[in-house]
PDB file of C-alpha atoms and ligand atoms in Angstrom:
ATOM      1  CA  MET A 196     108.717  99.271  97.341  1.00 97.00           C
ATOM      2  CA  ARG A 197     107.713  98.211  94.333  1.00 98.00           C
ATOM      3  CA  LEU A 198     107.334  93.714  93.537  1.00 98.00           C
ATOM      4  CA  TYR A 199     107.551  93.224  90.219  1.00 98.00           C
ATOM      5  CA  TYR A 200     104.895  90.508  89.469  1.00 98.00           C
ATOM      6  CA  SER A 201     102.202  88.200  87.700  1.00 98.00           C
ATOM      7  CA  ALA A 202      99.017  86.821  89.083  1.00 98.00           C
ATOM      8  CA  PRO A 203      99.403  83.424  88.823  1.00 98.00           C
ATOM      9  CA  SER A 204     103.176  82.707  89.282  1.00 98.00           C
ATOM     10  CA  PRO A 205     104.310  80.869  92.540  1.00 98.00           C
ATOM     11  CA  PHE A 206     107.052  82.920  93.378  1.00 98.00           C
ATOM     12  CA  ALA A 207     105.746  85.804  93.671  1.00 98.00           C
ATOM     13  CA  ALA A 208     102.975  84.828  95.816  1.00 98.00           C
ATOM     14  CA  LYS A 209     105.457  83.216  98.401  1.00 98.00           C
ATOM     15  CA  VAL A 210     107.067  86.556  98.884  1.00 98.00           C
ATOM     16  CA  ARG A 211     103.714  88.365  98.977  1.00 98.00           C
ATOM     17  CA  MET A 212     102.588  86.303 101.690  1.00 98.00           C
ATOM     18  CA  ALA A 213     106.151  86.837 103.334  1.00 98.00           C
ATOM     19  CA  ALA A 214     106.069  90.468 103.114  1.00 98.00           C
ATOM     20  CA  SER A 215     101.901  90.384 103.969  1.00 98.00           C
ATOM     21  CA  HIS A 216     103.473  88.184 107.088  1.00 98.00           C
ATOM     22  CA  CYS A 217     106.331  90.435 108.201  1.00 98.00           C
ATOM     23  CA  GLY A 218     103.768  93.866 107.928  1.00 98.00           C
ATOM     24  CA  ILE A 219     105.965  94.760 104.825  1.00 98.00           C
ATOM     25  CA  ALA A 220     103.757  97.330 103.418  1.00 97.00           C
ATOM     26  CA  ILE A 221     104.461  96.417  98.697  1.00 98.00           C
ATOM     27  CA  GLU A 222     103.313  98.487  95.776  1.00 98.00           C
ATOM     28  CA  THR A 223     102.576  94.788  93.381  1.00 98.00           C
ATOM     29  CA  VAL A 224     102.975  96.252  89.970  1.00 98.00           C
ATOM     30  CA  PRO A 225     102.193  93.367  87.205  1.00 97.00           C
ATOM     31  CA  VAL A 226     104.372  92.681  84.360  1.00 97.00           C
ATOM     32  CA  ASP A 227     104.139  89.777  81.309  1.00 96.00           C
ATOM     33  CA  THR A 228     107.936  88.466  81.375  1.00 97.00           C
ATOM     34  CA  THR A 229     107.316  87.085  77.557  1.00 95.00           C
ATOM     35  CA  ALA A 230     106.912  91.086  76.330  1.00 97.00           C
ATOM     36  CA  GLU A 231     110.263  91.134  78.124  1.00 97.00           C
ATOM     37  CA  PRO A 232     108.861  94.921  79.276  1.00 97.00           C
ATOM     38  CA  ASP A 233     111.818  97.220  79.591  1.00 97.00           C
ATOM     39  CA  GLU A 234     111.143  98.144  83.599  1.00 96.00           C
ATOM     40  CA  LEU A 235     111.319  94.777  84.887  1.00 98.00           C
ATOM     41  CA  ILE A 236     114.890  93.846  82.530  1.00 97.00           C
ATOM     42  CA  THR A 237     116.375  96.964  84.251  1.00 97.00           C
ATOM     43  CA  ALA A 238     115.466  95.331  87.246  1.00 97.00           C
ATOM     44  CA  ASN A 239     116.042  91.874  86.570  1.00 98.00           C
ATOM     45  CA  PRO A 240     118.317  90.893  83.469  1.00 98.00           C
ATOM     46  CA  LEU A 241     116.990  87.544  84.559  1.00 98.00           C
ATOM     47  CA  GLY A 242     113.791  88.780  82.928  1.00 98.00           C
ATOM     48  CA  LYS A 243     111.231  86.490  85.735  1.00 98.00           C
ATOM     49  CA  ILE A 244     109.837  87.612  88.322  1.00 98.00           C
ATOM     50  CA  PRO A 245     109.086  88.498  91.471  1.00 98.00           C
ATOM     51  CA  VAL A 246     111.286  91.899  91.298  1.00 98.00           C
ATOM     52  CA  LEU A 247     111.237  93.626  93.856  1.00 98.00           C
ATOM     53  CA  VAL A 248     112.587  97.034  93.669  1.00 98.00           C
ATOM     54  CA  MET A 249     112.728  99.195  96.995  1.00 97.00           C
ATOM     55  CA  ASP A 250     111.926 102.753  97.680  1.00 96.00           C
ATOM     56  CA  ASP A 251     116.270 103.861  96.528  1.00 97.00           C
ATOM     57  CA  GLY A 252     115.201 102.743  93.127  1.00 96.00           C
ATOM     58  CA  ALA A 253     117.889  99.105  94.327  1.00 97.00           C
ATOM     59  CA  THR A 254     116.671  95.428  93.052  1.00 98.00           C
ATOM     60  CA  VAL A 255     116.107  92.681  94.858  1.00 98.00           C
ATOM     61  CA  TYR A 256     115.750  89.206  93.605  1.00 98.00           C
ATOM     62  CA  ASP A 257     115.192  86.323  92.905  1.00 98.00           C
ATOM     63  CA  SER A 258     112.055  85.736  95.225  1.00 98.00           C
ATOM     64  CA  ARG A 259     114.651  83.871  98.178  1.00 98.00           C
ATOM     65  CA  VAL A 260     116.821  86.230  98.668  1.00 98.00           C
ATOM     66  CA  ILE A 261     113.883  88.712  98.664  1.00 98.00           C
ATOM     67  CA  CYS A 262     111.556  86.495 101.277  1.00 98.00           C
ATOM     68  CA  ALA A 263     115.427  86.914 103.678  1.00 98.00           C
ATOM     69  CA  LEU A 264     115.324  90.602 102.653  1.00 98.00           C
ATOM     70  CA  PHE A 265     111.889  90.862 104.476  1.00 98.00           C
ATOM     71  CA  ASP A 266     112.766  88.131 107.360  1.00 98.00           C
ATOM     72  CA  ARG A 267     115.510  90.729 107.427  1.00 98.00           C
ATOM     73  CA  LEU A 268     113.610  93.672 108.299  1.00 98.00           C
ATOM     74  CA  SER A 269     110.753  92.237 110.173  1.00 98.00           C
ATOM     75  CA  GLY A 270     113.276  90.473 112.996  1.00 98.00           C
ATOM     76  CA  ASN A 271     113.214  87.754 111.934  1.00 98.00           C
ATOM     77  CA  GLN A 272     109.124  86.668 112.290  1.00 97.00           C
ATOM     78  CA  MET A 273     109.272  84.344 109.553  1.00 98.00           C
ATOM     79  CA  VAL A 274     113.230  82.171 109.743  1.00 98.00           C
ATOM     80  CA  PRO A 275     114.484  80.197 112.212  1.00 98.00           C
ATOM     81  CA  GLN A 276     117.616  81.493 113.454  1.00 97.00           C
ATOM     82  CA  ALA A 277     118.511  77.853 115.372  1.00 98.00           C
ATOM     83  CA  ILE A 278     120.451  75.136 113.365  1.00 98.00           C
ATOM     84  CA  GLU A 279     118.397  72.990 112.931  1.00 98.00           C
ATOM     85  CA  PRO A 280     114.254  74.643 112.177  1.00 98.00           C
ATOM     86  CA  TRP A 281     115.940  76.684 109.945  1.00 98.00           C
ATOM     87  CA  ARG A 282     117.877  73.665 107.886  1.00 98.00           C
ATOM     88  CA  ILE A 283     114.257  72.557 108.133  1.00 98.00           C
ATOM     89  CA  ALA A 284     112.145  75.620 106.789  1.00 98.00           C
ATOM     90  CA  ALA A 285     114.934  76.419 104.093  1.00 98.00           C
ATOM     91  CA  THR A 286     115.732  72.583 103.011  1.00 98.00           C
ATOM     92  CA  VAL A 287     111.107  72.174 102.394  1.00 98.00           C
ATOM     93  CA  GLU A 288     111.595  75.996 100.444  1.00 98.00           C
ATOM     94  CA  ALA A 289     114.341  74.175  98.807  1.00 98.00           C
ATOM     95  CA  THR A 290     112.018  71.370  97.469  1.00 98.00           C
ATOM     96  CA  ALA A 291     109.086  73.768  96.983  1.00 98.00           C
ATOM     97  CA  ASP A 292     110.740  75.707  94.689  1.00 98.00           C
ATOM     98  CA  GLY A 293     112.347  73.282  93.135  1.00 98.00           C
ATOM     99  CA  ILE A 294     109.202  71.219  91.948  1.00 98.00           C
ATOM    100  CA  VAL A 295     108.289  74.233  91.842  1.00 98.00           C
ATOM    101  CA  ASP A 296     110.635  74.987  88.503  1.00 98.00           C
ATOM    102  CA  ALA A 297     110.254  71.168  87.122  1.00 98.00           C
ATOM    103  CA  LEU A 298     107.348  71.998  86.959  1.00 98.00           C
ATOM    104  CA  ILE A 299     107.554  75.269  84.898  1.00 97.00           C
ATOM    105  CA  LEU A 300     109.477  74.181  82.344  1.00 96.00           C
ATOM    106  CA  SER A 301     106.711  71.521  81.442  1.00 95.00           C
ATOM    107  CA  VAL A 302     104.631  74.333  81.798  1.00 94.00           C
ATOM    108  CA  TYR A 303     107.055  75.948  79.322  1.00 94.00           C
ATOM    109  CA  GLU A 304     107.191  73.382  76.802  1.00 94.00           C
ATOM    110  CA  VAL A 305     104.463  73.415  75.972  1.00 92.00           C
ATOM    111  CA  ARG A 306     104.173  77.573  76.368  1.00 92.00           C
ATOM    112  CA  TYR A 307     106.952  78.084  74.514  1.00 94.00           C
ATOM    113  CA  ARG A 308     108.237  75.844  71.425  1.00 94.00           C
ATOM    114  CA  PRO A 309     105.694  74.365  68.244  1.00 94.00           C
ATOM    115  CA  GLU A 310     105.116  70.885  68.667  1.00 94.00           C
ATOM    116  CA  ASP A 311     107.118  69.210  66.600  1.00 95.00           C
ATOM    117  CA  LYS A 312     109.997  70.942  68.491  1.00 94.00           C
ATOM    118  CA  ARG A 313     108.622  69.907  71.788  1.00 94.00           C
ATOM    119  CA  HIS A 314     110.076  66.729  73.376  1.00 95.00           C
ATOM    120  CA  GLN A 315     108.628  64.237  75.349  1.00 95.00           C
ATOM    121  CA  PRO A 316     111.140  62.191  77.740  1.00 96.00           C
ATOM    122  CA  TRP A 317     112.586  65.947  78.622  1.00 95.00           C
ATOM    123  CA  VAL A 318     109.935  66.725  80.399  1.00 96.00           C
ATOM    124  CA  ASP A 319     109.330  62.833  81.559  1.00 97.00           C
ATOM    125  CA  LYS A 320     111.991  63.528  82.962  1.00 97.00           C
ATOM    126  CA  GLN A 321     111.659  67.283  84.948  1.00 97.00           C
ATOM    127  CA  LEU A 322     108.117  65.241  86.576  1.00 97.00           C
ATOM    128  CA  ARG A 323     109.371  62.885  87.814  1.00 98.00           C
ATOM    129  CA  LYS A 324     111.964  65.464  89.622  1.00 98.00           C
ATOM    130  CA  ALA A 325     108.188  66.281  90.916  1.00 98.00           C
ATOM    131  CA  ASP A 326     106.998  63.570  91.956  1.00 98.00           C
ATOM    132  CA  ARG A 327     109.496  63.474  93.937  1.00 98.00           C
ATOM    133  CA  GLY A 328     109.567  66.435  95.367  1.00 98.00           C
ATOM    134  CA  LEU A 329     105.974  66.429  95.864  1.00 98.00           C
ATOM    135  CA  ALA A 330     106.297  62.224  98.191  1.00 98.00           C
ATOM    136  CA  THR A 331     108.989  64.037  99.972  1.00 98.00           C
ATOM    137  CA  LEU A 332     107.456  66.914 100.239  1.00 98.00           C
ATOM    138  CA  GLU A 333     105.033  64.447 102.720  1.00 98.00           C
ATOM    139  CA  GLN A 334     107.471  63.929 105.063  1.00 98.00           C
ATOM    140  CA  GLN A 335     109.246  67.172 105.056  1.00 98.00           C
ATOM    141  CA  ILE A 336     105.936  69.567 106.145  1.00 98.00           C
ATOM    142  CA  LEU A 337     105.668  66.704 109.049  1.00 98.00           C
ATOM    143  CA  GLU A 338     108.858  68.702 110.481  1.00 98.00           C
ATOM    144  CA  LEU A 339     107.653  72.694 110.232  1.00 98.00           C
ATOM    145  CA  PRO A 340     106.698  73.661 113.414  1.00 98.00           C
ATOM    146  CA  GLU A 341     103.305  74.533 114.399  1.00 97.00           C
ATOM    147  CA  ASN A 342     104.705  78.983 113.721  1.00 97.00           C
ATOM    148  CA  LEU A 343     104.442  79.971 110.283  1.00 98.00           C
ATOM    149  CA  THR A 344     108.233  80.506 108.555  1.00 98.00           C
ATOM    150  CA  ILE A 345     109.580  80.832 104.531  1.00 98.00           C
ATOM    151  CA  GLY A 346     108.431  76.861 104.084  1.00 98.00           C
ATOM    152  CA  HIS A 347     105.364  77.066 104.730  1.00 98.00           C
ATOM    153  CA  PHE A 348     104.942  79.553 102.710  1.00 98.00           C
ATOM    154  CA  ALA A 349     106.582  78.176  99.899  1.00 99.00           C
ATOM    155  CA  VAL A 350     104.573  75.024 100.010  1.00 99.00           C
ATOM    156  CA  ALA A 351     101.529  76.804 100.010  1.00 98.00           C
ATOM    157  CA  ALA A 352     102.918  79.028  97.088  1.00 98.00           C
ATOM    158  CA  LEU A 353     103.368  75.365  95.416  1.00 98.00           C
ATOM    159  CA  LEU A 354     100.306  73.827  96.024  1.00 98.00           C
ATOM    160  CA  GLY A 355      97.509  76.606  94.748  1.00 98.00           C
ATOM    161  CA  TRP A 356     100.192  76.987  91.631  1.00 98.00           C
ATOM    162  CA  ALA A 357      99.512  72.927  91.364  1.00 98.00           C
ATOM    163  CA  THR A 358      95.791  72.663  91.772  1.00 97.00           C
ATOM    164  CA  MET A 359      95.697  75.973  89.488  1.00 97.00           C
ATOM    165  CA  ARG A 360      97.871  74.660  86.844  1.00 96.00           C
ATOM    166  CA  PHE A 361      97.781  70.982  86.464  1.00 95.00           C
ATOM    167  CA  PRO A 362      93.802  70.091  88.190  1.00 95.00           C
ATOM    168  CA  GLY A 363      93.147  67.024  89.976  1.00 94.00           C
ATOM    169  CA  LYS A 364      97.285  65.968  90.477  1.00 93.00           C
ATOM    170  CA  ILE A 365      97.628  67.438  93.734  1.00 97.00           C
ATOM    171  CA  GLU A 366      94.093  66.303  95.536  1.00 95.00           C
ATOM    172  CA  GLY A 367      94.296  63.050  93.341  1.00 96.00           C
ATOM    173  CA  GLU A 368      97.618  61.873  94.029  1.00 96.00           C
ATOM    174  CA  ARG A 369      99.093  63.966  97.346  1.00 98.00           C
ATOM    175  CA  PRO A 370      95.997  63.875  99.722  1.00 97.00           C
ATOM    176  CA  GLN A 371      98.049  64.738 102.615  1.00 97.00           C
ATOM    177  CA  LEU A 372      99.776  67.749 100.520  1.00 98.00           C
ATOM    178  CA  ALA A 373      95.867  68.969 100.340  1.00 98.00           C
ATOM    179  CA  ALA A 374      94.902  68.450 103.581  1.00 98.00           C
ATOM    180  CA  TRP A 375      98.165  70.190 104.094  1.00 98.00           C
ATOM    181  CA  LEU A 376      97.028  72.763 102.148  1.00 98.00           C
ATOM    182  CA  GLN A 377      93.679  73.299 104.105  1.00 98.00           C
ATOM    183  CA  ARG A 378      94.871  73.983 107.476  1.00 98.00           C
ATOM    184  CA  PHE A 379      97.450  75.870 106.452  1.00 98.00           C
ATOM    185  CA  GLU A 380      94.153  78.099 104.351  1.00 98.00           C
ATOM    186  CA  GLN A 381      92.857  78.559 107.901  1.00 98.00           C
ATOM    187  CA  GLN A 382      96.484  79.666 109.875  1.00 98.00           C
ATOM    188  CA  PHE A 383      97.051  81.995 107.013  1.00 98.00           C
ATOM    189  CA  PRO A 384      93.467  83.430 106.081  1.00 98.00           C
ATOM    190  CA  ALA A 385      95.449  86.064 103.869  1.00 98.00           C
ATOM    191  CA  TYR A 386      95.942  83.299 101.095  1.00 98.00           C
ATOM    192  CA  ALA A 387      93.636  83.655  99.527  1.00 98.00           C
ATOM    193  CA  ASP A 388      94.068  86.785  98.009  1.00 98.00           C
ATOM    194  CA  LEU A 389      97.562  86.660  98.067  1.00 98.00           C
ATOM    195  CA  LYS A 390      98.129  82.551  96.354  1.00 98.00           C
ATOM    196  CA  PRO A 391      98.314  81.623  92.780  1.00 98.00           C
ATOM    197  CA  SER A 392      94.877  83.171  90.498  1.00 97.00           C
ATOM    198  CA  MET A 393      94.585  82.980  87.513  1.00 92.00           C
ATOM    199  CA  PRO A 394      95.737  85.795  85.362  1.00 80.00           C
ATOM    200  CA  ALA A 395      91.937  88.747  84.797  1.00 74.00           C
ATOM    201  CA  SER A 396      91.178  89.062  81.695  1.00 65.00           C
TER     202      SER A 396
HETATM  203  N1  GSH B1036     114.374  81.496  91.238  1.00 71.58           N
HETATM  204  C1  GSH B1036     113.548  82.511  91.398  1.00 71.58           C
HETATM  205  C2  GSH B1036     112.591  81.640  89.422  1.00 71.58           C
HETATM  206  C3  GSH B1036     111.775  82.928  89.394  1.00 71.58           C
HETATM  207  C4  GSH B1036     111.131  82.424  88.430  1.00 71.58           C
HETATM  208  O1  GSH B1036     111.279  81.101  87.512  1.00 71.58           O
HETATM  209  N2  GSH B1036     109.943  83.276  87.525  1.00 71.58           N
HETATM  210  C5  GSH B1036     109.145  82.817  86.239  1.00 71.58           C
HETATM  211  C6  GSH B1036     107.596  82.665  86.834  1.00 71.58           C
HETATM  212  S1  GSH B1036     106.532  82.262  87.581  1.00 71.58           S
HETATM  213  C7  GSH B1036     109.131  84.011  84.958  1.00 71.58           C
HETATM  214  O2  GSH B1036     110.169  84.880  85.535  1.00 71.58           O
HETATM  215  N3  GSH B1036     109.187  83.262  83.908  1.00 71.58           N
HETATM  216  C8  GSH B1036     109.752  84.024  82.612  1.00 71.58           C
HETATM  217  C9  GSH B1036     111.373  83.225  82.495  1.00 71.58           C
HETATM  218  O3  GSH B1036     111.774  82.809  82.790  1.00 71.58           O
HETATM  219  O4  GSH B1036     111.376  83.772  81.260  1.00 71.58           O
HETATM  220  C10 GSH B1036     112.100  82.963  92.059  1.00 71.58           C
HETATM  221  O5  GSH B1036     113.044  82.108  93.013  1.00 71.58           O
HETATM  222  O6  GSH B1036     112.082  83.666  91.827  1.00 71.58           O
END
């Protein structure tokens, strides 16, 4: 199976951690979404990563669907099956992914819009979503079980990416989340290699 990804992408990092945890071998292929290469657009018309191309050529996206596939292939190594533990893990994943969605829009506003076209009130709205989400996540992580779930990987991907893109934000404003990430790094040593990182130039 081939995974189109980029090193900084938090959604790709979540999927790569999930594959590692579930013992699923994937070939990783770096791709530049800005360039909209044919191989990416053919696999995912939305032009987003991560995208998984299976050995028979079938494609799977987005990150939640890829992780659900890995969980099924591994006999549910990552997603609790009982209703309440499942609700907790899945909702934590939704919170973490949603925070990334909001913060990414604020990054794209600067990356893709000329300065005179930027609309600060809209950026501020995204940042409010992210801040409310982070405050909620501080409580939600307390509900996560000891065993690693998809919720853990989503939170670790978000925190690794936010630490890289918004230096000081997590460490300075959300010490409980920063401490949680330190514990996660101990529990999941592969994080050092799989966390979001700047692309090699
Ligand atoms: N809901 C999607 C979001 C994926 C996403 O936003 N990926 C970003 C990179 S982190 C991307 O491909 N951006 C390029 C674009 O939006 O054109 C998922 O969970 O996979």
